[in-house]
Amino acid sequence: MSTLRFHAIKETFNRPVIDVKEAERRSEVFGKNVFNNGAMRQYLTKDSYKSVQDAVENGSKINRNVADHISTGMKEWAISKGATHYTHWFQPLTGTTAEKHDAFFETTDDGGAIEKFGGGQLVQQEPDASSFPNGGIRNTFEARGYTAWDPTSPAFIYGTTLCIPTVFVAYTGEALDNKTPLLRALQSIDQAATAVAKYFDKNVTKVNPTLGWEQEYFLIDRALAKSRPDINLTGRTLLGHASAKGQQLDDHYFGSITRRVLDYMRDLENECMLLGIPVKTRHNEVAPNQFELAPIFEETNLAVDHNSLLMDVMAKVADRHEFKVLFHEKPFAGVNGSGKHNNWSLATSTGINLLQPGSTPMKNLQFLTFFINTIKAVNDYEELLRASIASASNDHRLGANEAPPAIISVFIGSQLTNVLDELEKVKNGKLSPEDKTDLKLNVVGKIPEILLDNTDRNRTSPFAFTGNKFEFRAVGSTANCAKPMTVLNAIVAKQLIDFKVEVDTLIKDKKMKKDDAIFNVLKGYIKDSKRIRFEGDGYGDAWEKEAKKRKLSNNKTTPEALKAQIFKSTIELYESLGIMSKVEIEARHEIEVEEYAMRIQIEGRVLGDIARNHVIPTSIRYQNLLIENVQGLKDIYGKSFKKYAKEQMNLIEAISNHIETINKGITDMINERKKANGIDNAEKKAFAYCDNVKPYFDEIRYHCDKLELLVDDEIWPLTKYRELLFTR
Ligand code: ADP
Ligand code: MG
């Protein structure tokens, strides 16, 4: 008997209502478990507090003496909140978060004990983390990596543990995590954008890139999810026939949220409030059992940490509600996948959003400067941007159903397209006063302040301007935002540096006025980056053909896409900005291609196991029933039995044919896996898995799914799509 599936289904019938206490007013609980400014003012001396502020705002170093004071204050605060342990919380290259807990507890010489947490423990730790991927950088024999405090992201209490956000680096200085290059990229863009922003306002002293992510996910009943080995081991269903009802009625999108899911969301949001994650929006998504959660945007480093933390909290809260949350980009074939749109902009120390069109021509020239430079950066590094979101799981989504295609393009809407078309006509060299007045009044002056409605129409563009921010939509739901944010901020930083040099040269050598020079340079950029702008629908052959003509990349698989990570231009980019060295870049590439191969390998094994050990034996049992039936009919009807047994006999044959194809597919796939495993070079191995192993998945699945339709439901062992997707 296929007990597991039916046990699981039965378990879902009487899910108790979990009582979620509605929090007090959100404004009162927000950040209660965060060592934020309020807590710091209460627990730190004035000098220590100032020193943290200085580190956050200006990147200054905190000296060891002060660190001792800070750690004492932090410990007192944490203990007052019931914390017993502390951990350096970091983001290794596995893409998740890591932590190793130590107690505050320390024994004393006289046999007693005290709570201890010194500056040394705050600032630096040496987790024995030699098993995290490091792409060969860190010889595990000679040195271990260490974690170092990142004061720009405040410490917080999670459960009973004080978590201190940290970077993770090798003793030789190479970054071993996602945060270190991100922080360096953020510093680069701050410097570059501040310098350019000063053209328009001398008072700007700092520019903060902002990030607002939108996290999509599926919620599946835990018992049902657990009954599927593929979901457990790979995060997605490797087989399963489509449900008779899917998302075609669009009745889930923005629909009313069921009690059980709403309880989960409320519970989750309460936790988020305590942790200072400013979540704001929740709603149903297009696919059944798919949802989205979005926060108020924040400074990018903090927003990245908050998203990583959120994913962890989501999984834990789901446990309490007997759900499993699926972050995989494509957990179910035939219904929408999940993404994580990254909304990005630049905010100045003077409180201005540099991507917000303004009310005066001068403000709009500032807007156009940052707007066009961003487009130019995306144009020049489209392939690297594509690489930043490449993963085995996101490959399923890019191009499928309603997700953006694997071709990077920029959507800006018709109004701004008109503005750029006009600007392109600016003449070379100095502008006459009439030209300038005309330009300012009729082009720059006419950019409407509120573009939001107009620009939000196109939902398929991978990189869209949405009124006052760019929205990088191709990011996958499992992603650590640090990767795309490192690339985006780095390429725009590089672009702004180049822009400033060009403008300054025109001012100095050609004696141009500042705005003439800016117009001239921008005009050139509009021309140079025209190919990246695309306002149409990003699907189908027509766009693929057109993109090819425009020489835009169309890297459909991860190994192909990742190549851009080690292009000469990429190494130059990162080295010139001091973000990563060649060694670090190559190490990361190796880690990612290795991870890709491993993921496909695991999926191949799981699929082989399920098909051979679940699907085929079950199908044979059903076939035996049919054979028995045919045999019986023969006993009763003798020669004329075929008249009654015809359908059964067709079924028997059909089952045998499917079984044969599945078996052959698995055998061939295993052979290809063996061949791939024999390849030493990590990149070549990834290609072998991609090109030679993965193609068997669809074929094996197809025949398993056909058998699911033929075999008696009573004995089918794998929980079906309709059960996974429509149990609420
Ligand atoms: P949607 O894209 O679903 O229509 P919105 O456009 O209102 O929703 O916002 C989506 C996300 O964009 C939110 O997380 C929001 O915080 C973020 N966002 C809004 N303005 C900015 C900005 N200036 N910088 C970064 N993110 C922003
Ligand atoms: Mg959006």
Coordinates of N, CA and C in Angstrom, one line a residue, residues 35 40 51-57 59-62 70 74 148-155 164-166 179 183 301:
F35 N 20.0 45.6 17.9 CA 20.8 46.6 18.6 C 20.9 47.8 17.8
M40 N 21.5 51.3 21.3 CA 22.9 51.7 21.5 C 23.0 52.9 22.4
S51 N 31.4 56.3 17.9 CA 32.4 55.5 17.1 C 31.7 54.5 16.2
V52 N 30.6 53.9 16.7 CA 29.8 53.0 15.8 C 29.2 53.9 14.6
Q53 N 28.6 55.0 15.0 CA 28.0 55.8 14.0 C 29.0 56.2 12.9
D54 N 30.2 56.6 13.4 CA 31.2 57.0 12.5 C 31.6 55.9 11.5
A55 N 31.6 54.7 12.1 CA 32.0 53.5 11.2 C 30.9 53.3 10.2
V56 N 29.6 53.4 10.6 CA 28.5 53.2 9.7 C 28.5 54.3 8.6
E57 N 28.7 55.5 9.0 CA 28.5 56.6 8.0 C 29.8 56.8 7.2
G59 N 32.7 54.7 7.3 CA 33.6 53.5 7.2 C 34.9 53.6 8.0
S60 N 34.9 54.4 9.1 CA 36.1 54.5 9.9 C 36.2 53.2 10.8
K61 N 37.5 53.0 11.2 CA 37.8 51.8 12.0 C 37.4 52.0 13.4
I62 N 37.0 51.0 14.1 CA 36.7 51.1 15.5 C 37.9 50.5 16.3
I70 N 31.9 48.5 23.5 CA 30.7 48.2 22.7 C 30.3 46.7 23.0
M74 N 26.7 45.6 24.3 CA 25.9 44.7 23.5 C 25.5 43.5 24.3
A148 N 34.8 38.8 10.5 CA 35.0 40.1 11.1 C 33.8 40.9 11.1
W149 N 33.5 41.6 12.2 CA 32.3 42.3 12.4 C 32.1 43.4 11.3
D150 N 30.8 43.4 10.9 CA 30.4 44.5 9.9 C 29.5 45.4 10.7
P151 N 30.0 46.5 11.2 CA 29.2 47.4 12.0 C 28.0 48.1 11.3
T152 N 28.1 48.0 9.9 CA 27.0 48.7 9.1 C 25.7 48.0 9.1
S153 N 25.7 46.7 9.6 CA 24.5 46.0 9.7 C 24.3 45.6 11.2
P154 N 23.3 46.1 11.9 CA 23.2 46.0 13.3 C 23.0 44.6 13.8
A155 N 23.6 44.3 15.0 CA 23.4 43.0 15.6 C 22.0 42.8 16.0
I164 N 25.8 38.5 15.2 CA 26.6 39.7 14.8 C 26.9 39.5 13.3
P165 N 26.4 40.3 12.5 CA 26.7 40.2 11.0 C 28.2 40.4 10.8
T166 N 28.7 39.5 10.0 CA 30.2 39.6 9.8 C 30.5 39.3 8.3
K179 N 29.3 38.8 1.2 CA 29.2 40.2 1.7 C 30.4 41.0 1.4
L183 N 30.2 44.8 -0.1 CA 30.6 46.0 0.7 C 31.6 46.8 -0.1
N301 N 23.2 47.0 1.8 CA 23.8 45.9 2.6 C 22.8 45.4 3.6

